[in-house]
Amino acid sequence: MIRDQETLTILLDTIGRFVRERCVPAEAVAADTDRIPDDIVAEMRRMGLFGFAIPQEYGGMGLTLEEEVLVNFELSQCSPVFRSISGTNNGIGSMGIVIDGTEEQKRKYLPRLASGELIGSFALTEPGSGSDAASLTTNARRDGDHYLINGTKRFITNAPEAGIFTLMARTDPASKGASGVTAFIVERDSPGLTLGPIDKKMGQRGGHTSDVIFQDVKVPAANIIGGKEGMGFKTAMKVLDKARLNIAAVCVGVSERMLQDALRYALDRRQFGQRIGDFQLVQAMLADCRTEIFAARSMTLEAARKHDAGERIGLEASCCKYFAAEMCGRVADRAVQIHGGAGYMAEYGIERFYRDVRLFRIYEGTSQIQQLVIARNMIKAAGG
Ligand code: COS
């Protein structure tokens, strides 16, 4: 749902200009130094980009999901790490509190997340629990008016920058599955909470992940998201429904950028006495990219509108994430191919995108998990 087209157009134009003028020229430096320049992060804060998905009454822009998706189309037309630094605040690092938090939790944390003063992070994955998220073993044992938390979380996006974690831990040791999981807000400076070294990744340099280790970390019972034990897995899944749609939007944005670069190269590069873009085999690759991006863009907007109309979109979000992430991989592959030998060289940047986008088919649920969610929803709807 678009509430005010004029205001939204101004916002999207401003973000587009920021991406082209500030982020694109800093892509190589962010990758080489493994850090997004501080002045760019500060500018993102000033622009409100850390809180566009957080409700207005808690200091954010309160965008609808359709508006949010449109913002992500724009914001992602550069190295995905630039979106990633604010991505957790607008997504998995704040949405647990937005969707299921108590009023007190919302008031305490959301304004600081919206301003970017605080970075939020989502701690679900563990060394022994990835796709099978409900099997997590980090445990939270009640001790009076607080809990003692022990366990290790793995590959946690923005953990090195985070001020708070949405942590999924098992409060019912007798349960093995989803029902014994509770979501907590854990502050970074809690005694006993330490971080592992920053992970060395295939791509997305400038964005950081690490282990988060809990050793008898004392967390007040008041920090249970929603105030009730046993609801944490459902909170995590609701967060992921929305997050997956936004990853689909990010895939569309990055794909647009890779296609722009490939098209420009196809029009500049000459072989056999003409522009390579005049060859039909190159045109076929360009056309396949344009068609698939159009499809992913359309389905992502359609799912966002459905959400804004109050409908559940678990199935649609998985369809979009699955299709858009796989599509993005194909676009990256064709973009490298169109660049030929130059596509393999670091100086052209397209090989960096090729490595960066590989993550989309894996994180926030692999393509195989999306297939499983889609099929399960179909079977359930059919009464099976
Ligand atoms: N919204 C609300 N509730 C949901 C839900 C959703 N989208 N999906 C599942 N639930 C509920 C179910 O209804 C069920 O509750 P009841 O027992 O009361 O019916 C409970 O959660 C458990 O669901 P389910 O039985 O489907 O859980 P499974 O263990 O079979 O696993 C998958 C579900 C595989 C889909 C889940 O573990 C998953 O998404 N894994 C991937 C994790 C992931 O994306 N990790 C990325 C890292 S985090 S960035």
Tab-separated table of C-alpha atoms and ligand atoms in Angstrom:
chain	number	residue	atom	x	y	z
A	1	MET	CA	0.000	0.000	0.000
A	2	ILE	CA	1.320	3.414	-0.942
A	3	ARG	CA	0.010	6.096	1.407
A	4	ASP	CA	1.371	9.253	-0.174
A	5	GLN	CA	2.877	8.889	-3.628
A	6	GLU	CA	4.484	12.332	-3.652
A	7	THR	CA	6.380	11.859	-0.381
A	8	LEU	CA	7.410	8.353	-1.416
A	9	THR	CA	8.731	9.571	-4.764
A	10	ILE	CA	10.895	12.153	-2.998
A	11	LEU	CA	12.208	9.477	-0.611
A	12	LEU	CA	13.003	7.042	-3.440
A	13	ASP	CA	14.716	9.775	-5.498
A	14	THR	CA	16.808	10.813	-2.487
A	15	ILE	CA	17.859	7.212	-1.824
A	16	GLY	CA	18.636	6.646	-5.511
A	17	ARG	CA	20.885	9.719	-5.555
A	18	PHE	CA	22.582	8.672	-2.300
A	19	VAL	CA	23.278	5.195	-3.715
A	20	ARG	CA	24.699	6.510	-7.009
A	21	GLU	CA	26.704	9.412	-5.591
A	22	ARG	CA	27.888	8.091	-2.227
A	23	CYS	CA	27.712	4.278	-2.088
A	24	VAL	CA	28.725	3.213	-5.615
A	25	PRO	CA	31.991	5.197	-5.540
A	26	ALA	CA	32.799	3.640	-2.123
A	27	GLU	CA	32.137	0.011	-3.130
A	28	ALA	CA	35.743	-0.957	-3.713
A	29	VAL	CA	36.970	0.740	-0.552
A	30	ALA	CA	34.289	-0.968	1.562
A	31	ALA	CA	35.379	-4.362	0.184
A	32	ASP	CA	39.116	-3.656	0.441
A	33	THR	CA	38.975	-2.337	4.004
A	34	ASP	CA	36.119	-4.658	5.093
A	35	ARG	CA	34.359	-1.596	6.480
A	36	ILE	CA	31.671	0.803	5.307
A	37	PRO	CA	33.100	4.326	5.600
A	38	ASP	CA	31.887	6.020	8.803
A	39	ASP	CA	30.646	9.129	6.973
A	40	ILE	CA	28.347	6.988	4.812
A	41	VAL	CA	26.909	5.242	7.872
A	42	ALA	CA	26.402	8.646	9.527
A	43	GLU	CA	24.592	9.886	6.428
A	44	MET	CA	22.345	6.812	6.453
A	45	ARG	CA	21.446	7.628	10.056
A	46	ARG	CA	20.610	11.234	9.174
A	47	MET	CA	18.444	10.070	6.280
A	48	GLY	CA	16.435	7.833	8.621
A	49	LEU	CA	17.532	4.688	6.799
A	50	PHE	CA	17.982	2.702	10.014
A	51	GLY	CA	14.319	2.977	10.858
A	52	PHE	CA	12.176	3.048	7.750
A	53	ALA	CA	10.366	-0.132	8.785
A	54	ILE	CA	9.898	0.875	12.432
A	55	PRO	CA	6.506	2.450	13.293
A	56	GLN	CA	6.342	6.243	13.414
A	57	GLU	CA	5.223	6.319	17.051
A	58	TYR	CA	8.610	4.782	17.957
A	59	GLY	CA	10.679	7.147	15.860
A	60	GLY	CA	10.762	5.329	12.522
A	61	MET	CA	9.232	6.109	9.130
A	62	GLY	CA	6.574	3.425	9.515
A	63	LEU	CA	6.608	2.438	5.863
A	64	THR	CA	4.115	-0.098	4.630
A	65	LEU	CA	5.641	-3.296	3.271
A	66	GLU	CA	5.028	-2.184	-0.316
A	67	GLU	CA	6.865	1.074	0.389
A	68	GLU	CA	9.622	-0.834	2.182
A	69	VAL	CA	10.096	-3.123	-0.807
A	70	LEU	CA	10.340	-0.094	-3.115
A	71	VAL	CA	12.984	1.412	-0.810
A	72	ASN	CA	14.968	-1.842	-0.904
A	73	PHE	CA	14.806	-1.921	-4.729
A	74	GLU	CA	16.601	1.471	-4.682
A	75	LEU	CA	18.915	0.951	-1.735
A	76	SER	CA	20.277	-2.293	-3.165
A	77	GLN	CA	21.541	-0.967	-6.471
A	78	CYS	CA	25.053	-1.024	-5.052
A	79	SER	CA	27.120	-3.552	-3.095
A	80	PRO	CA	24.615	-5.267	-0.792
A	81	VAL	CA	26.711	-4.497	2.293
A	82	PHE	CA	25.548	-0.888	2.288
A	83	ARG	CA	21.968	-2.030	2.891
A	84	SER	CA	23.107	-4.761	5.239
A	85	ILE	CA	24.380	-2.407	7.951
A	86	SER	CA	20.881	-0.924	8.362
A	87	GLY	CA	19.130	-4.085	7.175
A	88	THR	CA	18.965	-5.780	10.559
A	89	ASN	CA	17.495	-2.644	12.215
A	90	ASN	CA	14.714	-2.589	9.624
A	91	GLY	CA	14.337	-6.358	9.630
A	92	ILE	CA	15.406	-9.298	11.742
A	93	GLY	CA	17.072	-7.180	14.446
A	94	SER	CA	13.963	-5.155	15.318
A	95	MET	CA	10.929	-6.964	13.944
A	96	GLY	CA	10.619	-9.415	16.832
A	97	ILE	CA	10.040	-6.418	19.109
A	98	VAL	CA	7.791	-4.632	16.559
A	99	ILE	CA	5.618	-7.700	15.923
A	100	ASP	CA	5.465	-9.369	19.351
A	101	GLY	CA	7.167	-7.042	21.853
A	102	THR	CA	5.440	-5.538	24.888
A	103	GLU	CA	4.692	-1.812	24.918
A	104	GLU	CA	7.512	-1.283	27.403
A	105	GLN	CA	10.010	-3.145	25.197
A	106	LYS	CA	8.941	-1.130	22.162
A	107	ARG	CA	9.387	2.167	23.997
A	108	LYS	CA	12.733	1.158	25.428
A	109	TYR	CA	14.447	-0.113	22.276
A	110	LEU	CA	12.695	0.898	19.048
A	111	PRO	CA	13.507	4.654	19.054
A	112	ARG	CA	17.230	3.927	19.422
A	113	LEU	CA	17.065	1.266	16.707
A	114	ALA	CA	15.176	3.655	14.431
A	115	SER	CA	17.795	6.378	14.829
A	116	GLY	CA	20.645	3.930	14.232
A	117	GLU	CA	22.151	4.728	17.634
A	118	LEU	CA	21.704	1.038	18.444
A	119	ILE	CA	22.270	-1.850	16.029
A	120	GLY	CA	19.936	-4.821	16.411
A	121	SER	CA	20.947	-8.358	15.533
A	122	PHE	CA	19.063	-11.685	15.295
A	123	ALA	CA	20.595	-14.720	16.977
A	124	LEU	CA	18.899	-17.933	15.840
A	125	THR	CA	21.487	-20.090	14.023
A	126	GLU	CA	23.851	-22.290	16.045
A	127	PRO	CA	26.780	-24.579	15.222
A	128	GLY	CA	24.416	-27.578	15.292
A	129	SER	CA	21.190	-25.862	14.204
A	130	GLY	CA	20.861	-24.123	10.837
A	131	SER	CA	17.955	-25.074	8.568
A	132	ASP	CA	16.517	-27.134	11.440
A	133	ALA	CA	16.073	-24.009	13.513
A	134	ALA	CA	13.699	-25.597	16.050
A	135	SER	CA	16.446	-27.954	17.220
A	136	LEU	CA	18.450	-25.126	18.808
A	137	THR	CA	20.149	-25.955	22.108
A	138	THR	CA	21.114	-22.577	23.608
A	139	ASN	CA	19.330	-22.755	26.929
A	140	ALA	CA	17.784	-20.240	29.258
A	141	ARG	CA	17.227	-21.435	32.819
A	142	ARG	CA	14.905	-19.456	35.053
A	143	ASP	CA	16.465	-18.201	38.270
A	144	GLY	CA	14.092	-15.921	40.189
A	145	ASP	CA	13.217	-12.838	38.170
A	146	HIS	CA	15.846	-13.498	35.530
A	147	TYR	CA	17.246	-16.238	33.271
A	148	LEU	CA	20.755	-17.622	32.922
A	149	ILE	CA	21.656	-18.186	29.289
A	150	ASN	CA	24.281	-20.584	27.937
A	151	GLY	CA	25.114	-21.504	24.355
A	152	THR	CA	26.694	-20.365	21.105
A	153	LYS	CA	25.099	-18.644	18.123
A	154	ARG	CA	26.817	-18.753	14.734
A	155	PHE	CA	27.143	-16.549	11.596
A	156	ILE	CA	25.227	-13.728	13.307
A	157	THR	CA	24.886	-10.749	10.956
A	158	ASN	CA	26.028	-7.406	12.421
A	159	ALA	CA	26.936	-9.066	15.738
A	160	PRO	CA	30.223	-7.130	15.947
A	161	GLU	CA	28.268	-3.848	15.685
A	162	ALA	CA	25.207	-4.895	17.689
A	163	GLY	CA	23.945	-3.221	20.855
A	164	ILE	CA	21.091	-5.709	21.300
A	165	PHE	CA	20.302	-9.229	20.171
A	166	THR	CA	16.974	-10.903	19.573
A	167	LEU	CA	17.992	-14.266	20.959
A	168	MET	CA	16.123	-17.523	20.538
A	169	ALA	CA	16.848	-19.899	23.447
A	170	ARG	CA	15.269	-23.013	24.913
A	171	THR	CA	13.437	-22.386	28.157
A	172	ASP	CA	11.867	-25.837	28.320
A	173	PRO	CA	14.673	-28.400	28.504
A	174	ALA	CA	12.135	-31.232	28.224
A	175	SER	CA	11.067	-30.079	24.754
A	176	LYS	CA	13.169	-30.822	21.686
A	177	GLY	CA	11.200	-28.722	19.195
A	178	ALA	CA	9.684	-25.328	18.545
A	179	SER	CA	7.368	-25.172	21.562
A	180	GLY	CA	10.211	-24.885	24.089
A	181	VAL	CA	11.827	-21.870	22.437
A	182	THR	CA	11.583	-18.355	23.871
A	183	ALA	CA	12.781	-15.065	22.336
A	184	PHE	CA	14.761	-12.662	24.530
A	185	ILE	CA	16.201	-9.200	24.123
A	186	VAL	CA	19.814	-9.396	25.279
A	187	GLU	CA	21.989	-6.335	25.631
A	188	ARG	CA	25.514	-6.504	24.240
A	189	ASP	CA	27.202	-5.370	27.447
A	190	SER	CA	25.642	-8.172	29.543
A	191	PRO	CA	28.406	-9.894	31.543
A	192	GLY	CA	29.252	-13.320	30.072
A	193	LEU	CA	28.357	-12.336	26.490
A	194	THR	CA	31.379	-12.488	24.181
A	195	LEU	CA	31.905	-12.461	20.424
A	196	GLY	CA	34.036	-14.757	18.309
A	197	PRO	CA	36.398	-13.312	15.707
A	198	ILE	CA	34.830	-11.708	12.630
A	199	ASP	CA	34.130	-14.470	10.076
A	200	LYS	CA	36.088	-14.537	6.819
A	201	LYS	CA	33.473	-14.810	4.067
A	202	MET	CA	33.323	-15.496	0.311
A	203	GLY	CA	31.864	-12.031	-0.288
A	204	GLN	CA	29.903	-9.184	1.305
A	205	ARG	CA	33.104	-7.735	2.746
A	206	GLY	CA	32.246	-4.648	4.740
A	207	GLY	CA	29.372	-6.552	6.365
A	208	HIS	CA	30.290	-8.583	9.422
A	209	THR	CA	29.196	-11.819	11.044
A	210	SER	CA	30.564	-13.647	14.059
A	211	ASP	CA	29.748	-16.155	16.762
A	212	VAL	CA	27.952	-14.852	19.845
A	213	ILE	CA	28.806	-16.823	22.969
A	214	PHE	CA	26.674	-16.846	26.122
A	215	GLN	CA	28.177	-18.043	29.408
A	216	ASP	CA	25.784	-17.648	32.324
A	217	VAL	CA	24.452	-14.437	30.828
A	218	LYS	CA	21.848	-12.989	33.184
A	219	VAL	CA	18.806	-11.621	31.390
A	220	PRO	CA	15.745	-10.171	33.176
A	221	ALA	CA	12.493	-12.089	32.700
A	222	ALA	CA	11.053	-8.742	31.571
A	223	ASN	CA	13.179	-9.126	28.416
A	224	ILE	CA	11.172	-12.052	27.068
A	225	ILE	CA	9.703	-10.740	23.834
A	226	GLY	CA	5.975	-10.542	24.410
A	227	GLY	CA	6.438	-11.576	28.036
A	228	LYS	CA	5.494	-15.237	27.521
A	229	GLU	CA	7.716	-18.326	27.389
A	230	GLY	CA	7.443	-20.757	24.474
A	231	MET	CA	6.457	-18.237	21.801
A	232	GLY	CA	9.960	-17.541	20.480
A	233	PHE	CA	9.988	-19.885	17.506
A	234	LYS	CA	6.762	-18.420	16.170
A	235	THR	CA	8.141	-14.916	16.667
A	236	ALA	CA	11.253	-15.933	14.705
A	237	MET	CA	9.173	-17.384	11.866
A	238	LYS	CA	6.975	-14.268	11.654
A	239	VAL	CA	10.103	-12.127	11.541
A	240	LEU	CA	11.516	-14.317	8.775
A	241	ASP	CA	8.313	-14.129	6.689
A	242	LYS	CA	8.762	-10.385	6.371
A	243	ALA	CA	12.533	-10.534	6.136
A	244	ARG	CA	12.399	-13.021	3.272
A	245	LEU	CA	10.237	-10.703	1.227
A	246	ASN	CA	12.725	-7.912	1.802
A	247	ILE	CA	15.616	-10.152	0.724
A	248	ALA	CA	13.662	-10.775	-2.499
A	249	ALA	CA	13.486	-6.981	-2.954
A	250	VAL	CA	17.218	-6.709	-2.323
A	251	CYS	CA	17.844	-9.396	-4.965
A	252	VAL	CA	15.810	-7.347	-7.449
A	253	GLY	CA	17.800	-4.178	-6.660
A	254	VAL	CA	21.217	-5.825	-6.944
A	255	SER	CA	20.147	-7.604	-10.148
A	256	GLU	CA	19.098	-4.267	-11.669
A	257	ARG	CA	22.541	-2.895	-10.932
A	258	MET	CA	24.372	-5.927	-12.388
A	259	LEU	CA	22.230	-5.727	-15.524
A	260	GLN	CA	22.947	-2.001	-15.915
A	261	ASP	CA	26.690	-2.734	-15.704
A	262	ALA	CA	26.419	-5.629	-18.159
A	263	LEU	CA	24.384	-3.567	-20.640
A	264	ARG	CA	26.841	-0.674	-20.466
A	265	TYR	CA	29.727	-3.054	-21.066
A	266	ALA	CA	27.893	-4.700	-23.984
A	267	LEU	CA	27.467	-1.289	-25.612
A	268	ASP	CA	31.087	-0.206	-25.034
A	269	ARG	CA	32.965	-3.370	-25.883
A	270	ARG	CA	33.599	-4.054	-29.574
A	271	GLN	CA	34.583	-7.371	-31.134
A	272	PHE	CA	34.408	-8.640	-34.714
A	273	GLY	CA	33.969	-5.026	-35.794
A	274	GLN	CA	30.830	-4.264	-33.777
A	275	ARG	CA	29.459	-3.754	-30.264
A	276	ILE	CA	29.064	-7.094	-28.522
A	277	GLY	CA	25.536	-5.943	-27.551
A	278	ASP	CA	24.620	-6.218	-31.249
A	279	PHE	CA	25.213	-9.972	-31.173
A	280	GLN	CA	22.046	-11.972	-30.682
A	281	LEU	CA	23.631	-14.405	-28.233
A	282	VAL	CA	24.554	-11.488	-25.942
A	283	GLN	CA	21.105	-9.971	-26.479
A	284	ALA	CA	19.541	-13.249	-25.326
A	285	MET	CA	21.429	-12.993	-22.033
A	286	LEU	CA	20.368	-9.370	-21.579
A	287	ALA	CA	16.755	-10.213	-22.376
A	288	ASP	CA	16.683	-13.177	-19.989
A	289	CYS	CA	17.983	-10.930	-17.190
A	290	ARG	CA	15.411	-8.201	-17.896
A	291	THR	CA	12.555	-10.722	-18.027
A	292	GLU	CA	13.494	-12.453	-14.799
A	293	ILE	CA	14.059	-9.215	-12.887
A	294	PHE	CA	10.642	-7.998	-14.060
A	295	ALA	CA	9.057	-11.226	-12.807
A	296	ALA	CA	10.769	-11.048	-9.403
A	297	ARG	CA	9.924	-7.366	-9.028
A	298	SER	CA	6.256	-7.953	-9.859
A	299	MET	CA	5.787	-10.903	-7.532
A	300	THR	CA	7.547	-9.130	-4.651
A	301	LEU	CA	5.280	-6.083	-4.970
A	302	GLU	CA	2.204	-8.286	-5.227
A	303	ALA	CA	3.125	-10.163	-2.029
A	304	ALA	CA	3.849	-6.883	-0.209
A	305	ARG	CA	0.425	-5.518	-1.173
A	306	LYS	CA	-1.196	-8.708	0.097
A	307	HIS	CA	0.584	-8.255	3.444
A	308	ASP	CA	-0.519	-4.618	3.617
A	309	ALA	CA	-4.092	-5.762	3.016
A	310	GLY	CA	-3.821	-7.813	6.216
A	311	GLU	CA	-3.258	-11.246	4.722
A	312	ARG	CA	-0.593	-13.750	5.769
A	313	ILE	CA	2.196	-14.120	3.240
A	314	GLY	CA	4.341	-16.992	4.541
A	315	LEU	CA	3.940	-18.915	1.284
A	316	GLU	CA	4.331	-15.874	-0.972
A	317	ALA	CA	7.401	-14.589	0.891
A	318	SER	CA	9.079	-17.955	0.385
A	319	CYS	CA	8.090	-18.012	-3.327
A	320	CYS	CA	9.594	-14.530	-3.747
A	321	LYS	CA	12.774	-15.231	-1.780
A	322	TYR	CA	13.298	-18.513	-3.626
A	323	PHE	CA	12.707	-17.136	-7.101
A	324	ALA	CA	14.478	-13.794	-6.596
A	325	ALA	CA	17.599	-15.279	-4.971
A	326	GLU	CA	17.988	-17.931	-7.684
A	327	MET	CA	17.238	-15.311	-10.354
A	328	CYS	CA	19.883	-13.010	-8.872
A	329	GLY	CA	22.448	-15.809	-9.118
A	330	ARG	CA	21.599	-16.325	-12.802
A	331	VAL	CA	21.809	-12.584	-13.505
A	332	ALA	CA	25.217	-12.431	-11.789
A	333	ASP	CA	26.423	-15.368	-13.859
A	334	ARG	CA	25.259	-13.818	-17.147
A	335	ALA	CA	26.669	-10.414	-16.187
A	336	VAL	CA	30.103	-11.998	-15.652
A	337	GLN	CA	29.735	-13.878	-18.958
A	338	ILE	CA	28.889	-10.704	-20.883
A	339	HIS	CA	31.982	-9.063	-19.401
A	340	GLY	CA	34.101	-11.981	-20.672
A	341	GLY	CA	37.678	-11.977	-19.365
A	342	ALA	CA	37.070	-8.596	-17.719
A	343	GLY	CA	34.276	-10.200	-15.709
A	344	TYR	CA	36.823	-12.366	-13.956
A	345	MET	CA	39.021	-9.429	-12.997
A	346	ALA	CA	38.576	-7.643	-9.687
A	347	GLU	CA	38.935	-4.186	-11.210
A	348	TYR	CA	35.562	-4.382	-13.011
A	349	GLY	CA	33.623	-5.079	-9.811
A	350	ILE	CA	31.215	-7.583	-11.360
A	351	GLU	CA	33.125	-10.542	-9.897
A	352	ARG	CA	32.584	-8.970	-6.463
A	353	PHE	CA	28.815	-8.900	-7.045
A	354	TYR	CA	28.994	-12.510	-8.255
A	355	ARG	CA	30.482	-13.517	-4.891
A	356	ASP	CA	28.278	-11.140	-2.846
A	357	VAL	CA	24.978	-12.451	-4.207
A	358	ARG	CA	25.818	-16.108	-3.597
A	359	LEU	CA	24.681	-15.532	-0.018
A	360	PHE	CA	21.090	-14.765	-1.020
A	361	ARG	CA	20.432	-18.403	-1.884
A	362	ILE	CA	21.616	-19.435	1.580
A	363	TYR	CA	20.776	-16.984	4.360
A	364	GLU	CA	17.385	-16.244	5.929
A	365	GLY	CA	16.436	-19.747	4.780
A	366	THR	CA	18.128	-21.627	1.923
A	367	SER	CA	16.335	-22.073	-1.400
A	368	GLN	CA	15.609	-25.631	-0.313
A	369	ILE	CA	13.942	-24.412	2.915
A	370	GLN	CA	11.819	-22.006	0.837
A	371	GLN	CA	10.708	-24.919	-1.372
A	372	LEU	CA	9.823	-26.866	1.754
A	373	VAL	CA	7.809	-23.967	3.238
A	374	ILE	CA	5.940	-23.462	-0.071
A	375	ALA	CA	5.047	-27.140	-0.438
A	376	ARG	CA	4.062	-27.520	3.229
A	377	ASN	CA	1.706	-24.548	2.945
A	378	MET	CA	0.145	-26.043	-0.188
A	379	ILE	CA	-0.368	-29.403	1.492
A	380	LYS	CA	-1.853	-27.763	4.599
A	381	ALA	CA	-4.236	-25.665	2.486
A	382	ALA	CA	-5.349	-28.829	0.707
A	383	GLY	CA	-6.337	-30.283	4.069
A	384	GLY	CA	-3.336	-32.635	4.214
B	1	COS	N1	4.416	-17.833	11.228
B	1	COS	C1	3.902	-18.169	12.428
B	1	COS	N2	4.084	-19.382	12.980
B	1	COS	C2	4.771	-20.293	12.283
B	1	COS	C3	5.317	-20.018	11.014
B	1	COS	C4	5.109	-18.727	10.486
B	1	COS	N3	5.609	-18.381	9.291
B	1	COS	N4	5.973	-21.100	10.554
B	1	COS	C5	5.824	-22.043	11.497
B	1	COS	N5	5.111	-21.552	12.539
B	1	COS	C6	4.695	-22.269	13.747
B	1	COS	C7	3.931	-23.520	13.371
B	1	COS	O1	2.559	-23.234	13.190
B	1	COS	C8	4.203	-24.411	14.542
B	1	COS	O2	3.352	-24.070	15.615
B	1	COS	P1	2.242	-25.133	16.186
B	1	COS	O3	3.034	-26.317	16.617
B	1	COS	O4	1.596	-24.383	17.307
B	1	COS	O5	1.368	-25.392	15.020
B	1	COS	C9	5.614	-24.052	14.982
B	1	COS	O6	5.853	-22.742	14.452
B	1	COS	C10	6.635	-25.013	14.438
B	1	COS	O7	6.523	-25.037	13.019
B	1	COS	P2	6.993	-26.271	12.148
B	1	COS	O8	6.437	-27.542	12.727
B	1	COS	O9	6.676	-25.968	10.726
B	1	COS	O10	8.576	-26.255	12.403
B	1	COS	P3	9.732	-27.121	11.780
B	1	COS	O11	10.676	-27.462	12.862
B	1	COS	O12	9.188	-28.219	10.956
B	1	COS	O13	10.564	-26.096	10.827
B	1	COS	C11	11.178	-24.557	9.128
B	1	COS	C12	10.087	-25.103	10.058
B	1	COS	C13	12.047	-25.598	8.490
B	1	COS	C14	10.408	-23.821	8.051
B	1	COS	C15	12.039	-23.562	9.952
B	1	COS	O14	12.859	-24.249	10.865
B	1	COS	C16	12.923	-22.664	9.093
B	1	COS	O15	12.449	-21.661	8.552
B	1	COS	N6	14.209	-23.007	8.992
B	1	COS	C17	15.169	-22.119	8.347
B	1	COS	C18	15.726	-21.184	9.367
B	1	COS	C19	16.304	-19.984	8.727
B	1	COS	O16	15.715	-19.349	7.875
B	1	COS	N7	17.489	-19.653	9.182
B	1	COS	C20	18.151	-18.522	8.623
B	1	COS	C21	18.948	-17.860	9.674
B	1	COS	S1	18.093	-16.718	10.557
B	1	COS	S2	18.538	-15.103	9.538
